CSV table of C-alpha atoms and ligand atoms in Angstrom, one decimal:
chain,number,residue,atom,x,y,z
A,1,MET,CA,113.6,-53.4,-24.0
A,2,GLU,CA,112.7,-56.0,-21.4
A,3,LEU,CA,110.6,-58.3,-23.6
A,4,SER,CA,112.8,-58.3,-26.8
A,5,GLY,CA,112.0,-61.3,-28.9
A,6,LYS,CA,109.2,-62.6,-26.7
A,7,ARG,CA,106.0,-63.6,-28.4
A,8,ILE,CA,103.0,-62.9,-26.3
A,9,VAL,CA,99.4,-63.9,-27.1
A,10,LEU,CA,97.2,-61.4,-25.4
A,11,GLY,CA,93.6,-62.5,-24.7
A,12,VAL,CA,91.1,-59.8,-24.2
A,13,THR,CA,87.7,-60.7,-22.7
A,14,GLY,CA,84.6,-58.7,-22.2
A,15,GLY,CA,84.7,-56.1,-19.5
A,16,ILE,CA,85.1,-52.4,-19.3
A,17,ALA,CA,88.7,-52.8,-18.4
A,18,ALA,CA,89.2,-53.9,-22.1
A,19,TYR,CA,90.0,-50.3,-22.8
A,20,LYS,CA,93.2,-50.7,-20.7
A,21,ALA,CA,94.3,-53.6,-22.8
A,22,ALA,CA,94.9,-51.1,-25.6
A,23,GLU,CA,97.5,-49.4,-23.5
A,24,LEU,CA,98.9,-52.8,-22.4
A,25,VAL,CA,99.5,-53.7,-26.1
A,26,ARG,CA,101.3,-50.4,-26.6
A,27,LEU,CA,103.6,-51.0,-23.6
A,28,LEU,CA,104.3,-54.6,-24.5
A,29,VAL,CA,105.3,-53.5,-28.0
A,30,ARG,CA,107.5,-50.7,-26.6
A,31,GLU,CA,109.3,-53.4,-24.5
A,32,GLY,CA,110.1,-55.3,-27.7
A,33,ALA,CA,107.4,-58.0,-27.5
A,34,SER,CA,105.6,-59.3,-30.5
A,35,VAL,CA,101.9,-59.2,-29.5
A,36,GLN,CA,99.1,-61.3,-31.0
A,37,VAL,CA,95.7,-60.2,-29.8
A,38,VAL,CA,92.9,-62.7,-29.5
A,39,MET,CA,89.5,-61.3,-28.4
A,40,SER,CA,86.4,-62.9,-27.1
A,41,GLU,CA,83.2,-61.9,-28.9
A,42,ALA,CA,82.1,-59.9,-25.8
A,43,ALA,CA,85.4,-58.0,-25.8
A,44,THR,CA,84.7,-56.7,-29.3
A,45,ARG,CA,81.6,-55.0,-27.9
A,46,PHE,CA,83.9,-52.8,-25.7
A,47,VAL,CA,86.9,-52.1,-28.0
A,48,THR,CA,87.0,-52.8,-31.7
A,49,PRO,CA,89.7,-55.2,-33.2
A,50,VAL,CA,90.9,-52.3,-35.3
A,51,THR,CA,92.3,-50.6,-32.3
A,52,PHE,CA,94.4,-53.7,-31.3
A,53,GLN,CA,95.4,-54.3,-34.9
A,54,ALA,CA,96.8,-50.8,-35.2
A,55,LEU,CA,98.7,-51.0,-31.9
A,56,SER,CA,100.0,-54.5,-32.4
A,57,GLY,CA,100.6,-54.3,-36.1
A,58,LYS,CA,99.0,-57.8,-36.5
A,59,GLN,CA,95.6,-59.1,-37.5
A,60,VAL,CA,93.4,-59.7,-34.6
A,61,PHE,CA,91.5,-63.0,-34.1
A,62,SER,CA,88.3,-63.7,-32.3
A,63,ASP,CA,86.4,-66.2,-34.4
A,64,GLN,CA,87.0,-69.9,-34.1
A,65,TRP,CA,85.8,-70.4,-37.7
A,66,ASP,CA,87.9,-67.6,-39.2
A,67,PRO,CA,88.3,-68.3,-42.9
A,68,ARG,CA,91.7,-66.5,-42.9
A,69,VAL,CA,93.2,-69.5,-41.1
A,70,ALA,CA,94.0,-72.0,-43.8
A,71,ASN,CA,94.1,-75.2,-41.6
A,72,ASN,CA,91.3,-74.1,-39.2
A,73,MET,CA,93.8,-74.7,-36.4
A,74,ALA,CA,94.2,-71.1,-35.1
A,75,HIS,CA,93.9,-72.4,-31.5
A,76,ILE,CA,96.8,-74.7,-31.9
A,77,ASP,CA,99.0,-72.5,-34.1
A,78,LEU,CA,98.6,-69.4,-31.9
A,79,SER,CA,99.3,-71.2,-28.6
A,80,ARG,CA,102.4,-73.1,-30.1
A,81,GLU,CA,103.9,-69.8,-31.3
A,82,ALA,CA,103.7,-68.1,-27.9
A,83,ASP,CA,106.3,-67.7,-25.1
A,84,ALA,CA,103.5,-66.7,-22.8
A,85,LEU,CA,99.7,-66.3,-22.8
A,86,LEU,CA,98.3,-63.3,-21.0
A,87,VAL,CA,94.6,-62.7,-20.6
A,88,ALA,CA,93.8,-59.1,-19.5
A,89,PRO,CA,91.2,-58.3,-18.7
A,90,ALA,CA,90.0,-61.8,-17.6
A,91,SER,CA,86.3,-61.6,-16.9
A,92,ALA,CA,84.5,-63.7,-14.2
A,93,ASP,CA,82.9,-65.7,-17.0
A,94,PHE,CA,86.2,-66.4,-18.7
A,95,LEU,CA,87.9,-67.5,-15.4
A,96,ALA,CA,84.9,-69.8,-14.7
A,97,LYS,CA,85.4,-71.4,-18.2
A,98,LEU,CA,89.1,-71.7,-17.6
A,99,ALA,CA,88.6,-73.4,-14.2
A,100,HIS,CA,86.3,-76.0,-15.8
A,101,GLY,CA,88.3,-76.5,-19.0
A,102,LEU,CA,85.5,-75.3,-21.2
A,103,ALA,CA,86.4,-74.4,-24.8
A,104,ASP,CA,83.5,-72.8,-26.7
A,105,ASP,CA,85.3,-70.0,-28.5
A,106,LEU,CA,88.7,-69.3,-30.0
A,107,LEU,CA,90.3,-67.8,-26.9
A,108,SER,CA,89.1,-70.4,-24.4
A,109,THR,CA,90.1,-73.2,-26.9
A,110,LEU,CA,93.6,-71.9,-27.5
A,111,VAL,CA,94.1,-71.4,-23.8
A,112,LEU,CA,93.1,-75.0,-23.2
A,113,ALA,CA,95.5,-76.1,-25.9
A,114,ARG,CA,98.5,-74.2,-24.5
A,115,ASP,CA,101.9,-75.5,-23.8
A,116,CYS,CA,103.4,-72.3,-22.3
A,117,ARG,CA,102.7,-70.4,-19.1
A,118,LEU,CA,99.4,-68.6,-18.7
A,119,LEU,CA,98.9,-65.4,-16.7
A,120,VAL,CA,95.5,-63.8,-16.1
A,121,ALA,CA,94.6,-60.3,-14.9
A,122,PRO,CA,91.1,-60.5,-13.5
A,123,ALA,CA,88.8,-57.5,-13.7
A,124,MET,CA,85.2,-57.4,-12.4
A,125,ASN,CA,82.8,-55.8,-10.0
A,126,ARG,CA,83.8,-56.4,-6.3
A,127,GLN,CA,80.8,-58.6,-5.6
A,128,MET,CA,81.5,-60.8,-8.6
A,129,TRP,CA,85.1,-61.1,-7.3
A,130,GLU,CA,84.0,-62.0,-3.8
A,131,ASN,CA,81.3,-64.4,-4.9
A,132,PRO,CA,82.2,-67.9,-3.6
A,133,ALA,CA,82.0,-69.3,-7.1
A,134,THR,CA,84.7,-66.9,-8.3
A,135,CYS,CA,86.8,-67.6,-5.2
A,136,ARG,CA,86.6,-71.4,-5.9
A,137,ASN,CA,87.5,-70.8,-9.5
A,138,ILE,CA,90.5,-68.6,-8.6
A,139,ALA,CA,91.7,-71.3,-6.1
A,140,THR,CA,91.4,-73.9,-8.9
A,141,LEU,CA,93.4,-71.8,-11.4
A,142,ARG,CA,96.2,-71.1,-8.8
A,143,GLY,CA,96.3,-74.9,-8.1
A,144,ASP,CA,96.6,-75.5,-11.9
A,145,GLY,CA,99.7,-73.3,-11.9
A,146,ILE,CA,98.1,-70.3,-13.6
A,147,GLU,CA,99.5,-67.0,-12.4
A,148,VAL,CA,96.8,-64.6,-11.2
A,149,LEU,CA,97.9,-60.9,-11.4
A,150,GLY,CA,95.9,-58.7,-9.0
A,151,PRO,CA,93.1,-57.6,-9.0
A,152,THR,CA,93.6,-54.5,-6.9
A,153,CYS,CA,91.3,-52.3,-4.8
A,154,GLY,CA,89.9,-49.0,-6.1
A,155,ASP,CA,87.1,-47.2,-7.9
A,156,GLN,CA,85.2,-49.4,-10.2
A,157,ALA,CA,83.3,-48.5,-13.4
A,158,CYS,CA,80.0,-49.4,-11.7
A,159,GLY,CA,80.6,-46.6,-9.2
A,160,GLU,CA,81.5,-48.9,-6.4
A,161,THR,CA,84.8,-49.2,-4.6
A,162,GLY,CA,86.5,-52.4,-3.8
A,163,LEU,CA,88.6,-55.4,-4.9
A,164,GLY,CA,88.2,-56.4,-8.5
A,165,ARG,CA,89.9,-53.6,-10.4
A,166,MET,CA,92.4,-54.7,-13.0
A,167,LEU,CA,96.0,-53.9,-12.4
A,168,GLU,CA,97.3,-50.9,-14.4
A,169,ALA,CA,98.9,-51.8,-17.7
A,170,GLU,CA,102.4,-50.9,-16.4
A,171,GLU,CA,102.0,-53.2,-13.4
A,172,ILE,CA,100.9,-56.1,-15.7
A,173,VAL,CA,104.0,-55.5,-17.9
A,174,ALA,CA,106.3,-55.5,-14.9
A,175,ASP,CA,104.7,-58.8,-13.8
A,176,LEU,CA,105.2,-60.3,-17.2
A,177,VAL,CA,108.8,-59.2,-17.3
A,178,ALA,CA,109.3,-60.7,-13.8
A,179,HIS,CA,107.7,-63.9,-15.1
A,180,PHE,CA,110.6,-64.4,-17.5
A,181,GLN,CA,113.3,-64.0,-14.8
A,182,ALA,CA,115.0,-66.9,-13.0
A,183,LYS,CA,113.3,-67.4,-9.6
A,184,VAL,CA,116.5,-67.6,-7.7
A,185,LEU,CA,115.2,-65.9,-4.5
A,186,THR,CA,111.8,-67.8,-4.2
A,187,GLY,CA,110.9,-68.0,-0.5
A,188,ARG,CA,113.6,-65.5,0.6
A,189,ARG,CA,112.8,-62.2,2.3
A,190,VAL,CA,114.9,-59.3,1.2
A,191,LEU,CA,115.3,-56.0,3.1
A,192,LEU,CA,116.8,-53.0,1.4
A,193,THR,CA,117.7,-49.4,2.0
A,194,ALA,CA,117.7,-46.9,-0.9
A,195,GLY,CA,117.9,-43.2,-1.7
A,196,PRO,CA,119.5,-40.3,0.3
A,197,THR,CA,118.7,-39.4,3.9
A,198,PHE,CA,117.7,-35.9,4.9
A,199,GLU,CA,119.2,-34.5,8.2
A,200,ALA,CA,117.2,-31.5,9.4
A,201,ILE,CA,118.9,-28.3,10.5
A,202,ASP,CA,115.7,-26.5,11.2
A,203,PRO,CA,112.0,-26.9,10.1
A,204,VAL,CA,112.8,-25.8,6.5
A,205,ARG,CA,116.5,-26.7,5.9
A,206,GLY,CA,118.6,-29.8,6.0
A,207,ILE,CA,121.7,-31.8,4.8
A,208,THR,CA,121.1,-34.3,2.1
A,209,ASN,CA,123.0,-35.7,-1.0
A,210,LEU,CA,122.3,-36.3,-4.7
A,211,SER,CA,121.4,-40.0,-4.5
A,212,THR,CA,118.2,-40.5,-6.6
A,213,GLY,CA,117.5,-44.0,-5.3
A,214,LYS,CA,117.5,-45.5,-8.9
A,215,MET,CA,120.1,-48.2,-8.1
A,216,GLY,CA,118.4,-49.3,-4.9
A,217,TYR,CA,114.9,-49.3,-6.5
A,218,ALA,CA,116.4,-51.4,-9.4
A,219,VAL,CA,117.8,-53.9,-6.9
A,220,ALA,CA,114.4,-54.1,-5.1
A,221,ARG,CA,112.7,-54.7,-8.4
A,222,ALA,CA,115.2,-57.4,-9.4
A,223,ALA,CA,114.8,-59.1,-6.0
A,224,TYR,CA,111.0,-59.2,-6.5
A,225,GLU,CA,111.4,-60.5,-10.1
A,226,ALA,CA,113.6,-63.3,-8.6
A,227,GLY,CA,110.7,-64.4,-6.4
A,228,ALA,CA,111.7,-62.7,-3.1
A,229,GLN,CA,109.4,-60.9,-0.7
A,230,VAL,CA,110.8,-57.4,-0.7
A,231,THR,CA,110.7,-54.6,1.8
A,232,LEU,CA,112.3,-51.3,0.7
A,233,ILE,CA,113.1,-48.7,3.3
A,234,SER,CA,113.5,-45.5,1.3
A,235,GLY,CA,114.8,-42.1,1.9
A,236,PRO,CA,113.1,-39.1,0.1
A,237,VAL,CA,113.1,-39.8,-3.6
A,238,SER,CA,110.7,-39.1,-6.5
A,239,LEU,CA,110.5,-42.7,-7.8
A,240,PRO,CA,107.4,-44.9,-7.9
A,241,CYS,CA,107.5,-48.0,-5.7
A,242,PRO,CA,108.4,-51.0,-7.8
A,243,PRO,CA,105.4,-53.3,-8.3
A,244,GLY,CA,105.1,-56.0,-5.7
A,245,VAL,CA,107.5,-54.3,-3.3
A,246,ARG,CA,106.5,-53.1,0.2
A,247,ARG,CA,107.9,-49.6,0.7
A,248,ILE,CA,108.5,-47.9,4.1
A,249,ASP,CA,109.3,-44.1,3.7
A,250,VAL,CA,111.7,-42.5,6.0
A,251,CYS,CA,113.6,-39.2,6.1
A,252,SER,CA,116.6,-39.2,8.4
A,253,ALA,CA,119.4,-41.7,9.0
A,254,LEU,CA,118.0,-42.3,12.5
A,255,GLN,CA,114.5,-43.1,11.1
A,256,MET,CA,116.1,-45.4,8.5
A,257,HIS,CA,118.1,-47.0,11.3
A,258,ALA,CA,115.0,-47.6,13.5
A,259,ALA,CA,113.0,-49.0,10.5
A,260,VAL,CA,115.8,-51.4,9.5
A,261,HIS,CA,116.0,-52.7,13.1
A,262,ARG,CA,112.2,-53.2,13.2
A,263,GLU,CA,112.2,-55.2,10.0
A,264,VAL,CA,115.5,-57.1,10.0
A,265,ALA,CA,114.5,-60.1,12.1
A,266,ALA,CA,112.2,-61.1,9.3
A,267,SER,CA,114.8,-61.0,6.5
A,268,ASP,CA,117.3,-63.4,4.9
A,269,VAL,CA,119.2,-60.7,3.0
A,270,PHE,CA,119.9,-57.1,3.8
A,271,ILE,CA,121.1,-54.9,1.0
A,272,ALA,CA,122.2,-51.4,2.0
A,273,VAL,CA,122.1,-49.2,-1.1
A,274,ALA,CA,121.1,-46.0,0.6
A,275,ALA,CA,123.5,-43.0,0.7
A,276,VAL,CA,123.2,-42.5,4.4
A,277,ALA,CA,124.5,-39.2,5.8
A,278,ASP,CA,127.5,-39.9,7.9
A,279,TYR,CA,126.7,-36.9,10.1
A,280,ARG,CA,123.6,-35.0,11.3
A,281,PRO,CA,123.2,-31.6,13.0
A,282,ALA,CA,123.7,-32.2,16.8
A,283,GLN,CA,120.8,-29.8,17.5
A,284,VAL,CA,117.7,-29.3,15.3
A,285,SER,CA,116.4,-25.8,15.7
A,286,ARG,CA,112.6,-25.8,16.5
A,287,GLU,CA,112.3,-22.5,14.8
A,288,LYS,CA,113.6,-21.3,11.4
A,289,ILE,CA,117.1,-19.9,11.9
A,290,LYS,CA,117.0,-16.2,11.0
A,291,LYS,CA,119.7,-14.3,9.2
A,292,GLY,CA,121.0,-12.0,12.0
A,293,ALA,CA,121.7,-8.4,10.8
A,294,ARG,CA,125.0,-8.1,12.6
A,295,SER,CA,125.8,-11.5,14.1
A,296,ALA,CA,128.3,-13.9,12.7
A,297,PRO,CA,127.0,-16.8,10.4
A,298,PRO,CA,125.8,-19.7,12.6
A,299,THR,CA,127.9,-22.7,13.1
A,300,ILE,CA,126.3,-26.1,12.7
A,301,GLU,CA,127.8,-28.7,15.0
A,302,LEU,CA,127.6,-32.2,13.6
A,303,THR,CA,127.3,-35.6,15.3
A,304,GLN,CA,127.9,-39.0,13.8
A,305,ASN,CA,125.0,-41.2,12.5
A,306,PRO,CA,125.0,-44.9,13.3
A,307,ASP,CA,126.5,-47.2,10.5
A,308,ILE,CA,123.3,-49.2,9.8
A,309,LEU,CA,125.0,-51.8,7.7
A,310,ALA,CA,127.9,-52.5,10.1
A,311,GLU,CA,125.4,-52.8,13.0
A,312,ILE,CA,123.2,-55.3,11.1
A,313,ALA,CA,126.2,-57.3,10.0
A,314,ALA,CA,127.3,-57.6,13.6
A,315,LEU,CA,123.9,-59.0,14.8
A,316,PRO,CA,124.2,-62.6,16.1
A,317,GLU,CA,121.6,-63.8,13.6
A,318,ALA,CA,122.6,-61.5,10.8
A,319,PRO,CA,121.0,-61.9,7.4
A,320,LEU,CA,123.4,-62.1,4.4
A,321,CYS,CA,124.6,-58.4,4.2
A,322,VAL,CA,125.4,-56.6,1.0
A,323,GLY,CA,126.9,-53.1,0.8
A,324,PHE,CA,127.5,-50.5,-1.8
A,325,ALA,CA,130.5,-48.2,-2.2
A,326,ALA,CA,130.3,-45.2,-4.4
A,327,GLU,CA,133.8,-43.8,-4.8
A,328,SER,CA,135.4,-41.1,-6.9
A,329,GLU,CA,138.9,-42.9,-6.8
A,330,ASN,CA,140.7,-46.0,-5.6
A,331,LEU,CA,137.6,-48.0,-5.9
A,332,ARG,CA,139.2,-51.4,-5.3
A,333,ASP,CA,141.0,-50.3,-2.1
A,334,TYR,CA,138.1,-48.4,-0.6
A,335,ALA,CA,135.5,-51.0,-1.4
A,336,GLU,CA,137.6,-53.9,-0.1
A,337,SER,CA,138.4,-52.0,3.1
A,338,LYS,CA,134.7,-51.2,3.6
A,339,ARG,CA,133.9,-54.9,3.1
A,340,ARG,CA,136.4,-55.8,5.8
A,341,SER,CA,135.6,-53.1,8.3
A,342,LYS,CA,131.9,-53.7,8.0
A,343,LYS,CA,132.4,-57.5,8.0
A,344,ILE,CA,130.2,-58.1,5.0
A,345,PRO,CA,130.6,-60.9,2.5
A,346,LEU,CA,129.7,-58.8,-0.6
A,347,ILE,CA,130.0,-55.2,-1.7
A,348,ALA,CA,129.2,-53.6,-5.0
A,349,GLY,CA,131.5,-50.8,-5.9
A,350,ASN,CA,131.0,-48.1,-8.5
A,351,LEU,CA,133.0,-45.0,-9.6
A,352,ILE,CA,130.9,-41.9,-9.5
A,353,HIS,CA,132.8,-39.8,-12.1
A,354,ASP,CA,129.6,-39.3,-14.1
A,355,GLY,CA,127.8,-38.2,-11.0
A,356,PHE,CA,124.6,-39.8,-9.5
A,357,GLY,CA,121.3,-40.2,-11.1
A,358,GLY,CA,121.9,-41.9,-14.5
A,359,ASP,CA,120.0,-44.9,-15.7
A,360,ASN,CA,123.2,-46.8,-16.4
A,361,ASN,CA,126.0,-47.8,-14.1
A,362,THR,CA,129.3,-49.7,-13.9
A,363,LEU,CA,129.6,-52.1,-11.0
A,364,ILE,CA,132.4,-54.2,-9.6
A,365,LEU,CA,131.4,-56.9,-7.1
A,366,PHE,CA,133.9,-57.8,-4.4
A,367,ASP,CA,133.6,-60.9,-2.3
A,368,ASP,CA,135.8,-63.7,-0.9
A,369,ASP,CA,136.5,-65.0,-4.4
A,370,GLY,CA,137.9,-61.7,-5.6
A,371,GLU,CA,136.5,-59.0,-7.8
A,372,HIS,CA,133.9,-59.4,-10.5
A,373,PRO,CA,133.6,-56.5,-12.9
A,374,LEU,CA,130.1,-56.2,-14.6
A,375,ALA,CA,130.0,-54.6,-18.0
A,376,PRO,CA,128.4,-51.1,-18.1
A,377,ALA,CA,124.6,-51.6,-18.4
A,378,PRO,CA,121.2,-50.2,-17.3
A,379,LYS,CA,120.8,-50.4,-13.5
A,380,LEU,CA,118.1,-53.0,-13.7
A,381,GLN,CA,120.4,-55.4,-15.6
A,382,LEU,CA,123.2,-54.9,-13.1
A,383,ALA,CA,120.8,-55.4,-10.3
A,384,ARG,CA,119.7,-58.7,-11.7
A,385,GLN,CA,123.4,-59.8,-11.9
A,386,LEU,CA,123.9,-58.7,-8.3
A,387,VAL,CA,120.8,-60.7,-7.3
A,388,ALA,CA,122.2,-63.8,-9.0
A,389,ARG,CA,125.4,-63.5,-7.0
A,390,ILE,CA,123.5,-63.0,-3.8
A,391,ALA,CA,121.4,-66.1,-4.5
A,392,ALA,CA,124.6,-68.0,-5.1
A,393,GLN,CA,126.0,-66.9,-1.8
A,394,LEU,CA,122.8,-67.8,0.0
A,395,GLY,CA,123.0,-71.2,-1.6
A,396,LYS,CA,126.6,-71.7,-0.2
A,397,ARG,CA,125.3,-70.7,3.3
A,398,GLY,CA,122.6,-73.3,3.0
B,401,C5P,O1,130.8,-46.2,5.1
B,401,C5P,P1,130.2,-45.9,3.8
B,401,C5P,O2,129.1,-44.9,3.8
B,401,C5P,O3,131.1,-45.5,2.7
B,401,C5P,O4,129.6,-47.3,3.3
B,401,C5P,C1,128.7,-47.4,2.3
B,401,C5P,C2,127.8,-48.6,2.6
B,401,C5P,O5,127.3,-48.6,4.0
B,401,C5P,C3,126.5,-48.5,1.8
B,401,C5P,O6,126.1,-49.9,1.6
B,401,C5P,C4,125.5,-47.8,2.8
B,401,C5P,O7,124.2,-48.0,2.5
B,401,C5P,C5,125.9,-48.3,4.1
B,401,C5P,N1,125.8,-47.3,5.2
B,401,C5P,C6,124.9,-47.5,6.2
B,401,C5P,N2,124.8,-46.6,7.2
B,401,C5P,C7,125.6,-45.5,7.3
B,401,C5P,C8,126.5,-45.3,6.3
B,401,C5P,C9,126.6,-46.2,5.2
B,401,C5P,O8,124.1,-48.5,6.2
B,401,C5P,N3,125.5,-44.7,8.3
């Protein structure tokens, strides 16, 4: 529950994407938020307030003159009670009103009366989005410190394709969760590796391992939440790319090695979470290896893969390097000796008794100040603590 105890006022304005706001309310509530929906009059033409009332468990407001509000101050009361205001979808008309400080209905008035952060998720036809008036308004809103989420490119309800599509509800929730995290990596560029590698034997077989990529993806997400620009070089996994993260897909250790070397110059931090295969087959058969009727089983000769992390840490202008050590025993000794041999300032160690792939983990961080055990927790929470320590080390480096 990433939004436990958070009070969100969700403004819904008139546009076909209003139907996605229903899903958005469901996801916000699932994350523990208390959601107060306020609709523009136009929004009620697309989805009825009853839908939002059922999903949020709260009365929905849209009328400035609502007799249910005893003091006629709904705009003040609602904005004062909120930890954040989110308007999704935000129509071109609403954004224009916002840019000019107009307050001619309940939603625009309460947004003007806010004393908390405002996030807007625009949704409109691509030509409305590209119109110079909308461009001017968006620039004004950004200048006013309003966070603009999306829009994205894709099919539009009008049958056209282009920029103006509202972000998906899940992406908006991820951005809202990120909004509440400390921005300790603003302006920093973070490069990560995650997942397993796959070392081909022949066109249909290979050597891999059981890494799911969950820890690496959680660290990528936590770094993005902390304000970093994040590039994730990922081995084959079945996870969606965390919102806001640039992902480069690779398969083998050599591909991962090449991609890291291509990207590393543009990074301040390198976090190696991938379970890189130590060895790969020396020869990759071009054809599928056949089971011989009488011949002995084939022997696969292995050759060593480069140690990506150790190489990056040895670069003259190395970014701050962070490693992971998954061990089944002697965690402290193995993690510390890896930290020393790879010459990295920080390593996160975990015992893999329960195997790979769970949503929770136990981590111990090792650095020059000693060891720092983190309580067992979901991987995203551990990732946030790791990110906080990385930010502190970056601060020390200056
Ligand atoms: O040497 P070992 O594999 O145990 O070290 C683990 C750490 O080194 C992890 O951070 C892993 O991502 C990184 N590593 C690497 N390239 C390798 C092997 C490991 O970057 N070839």
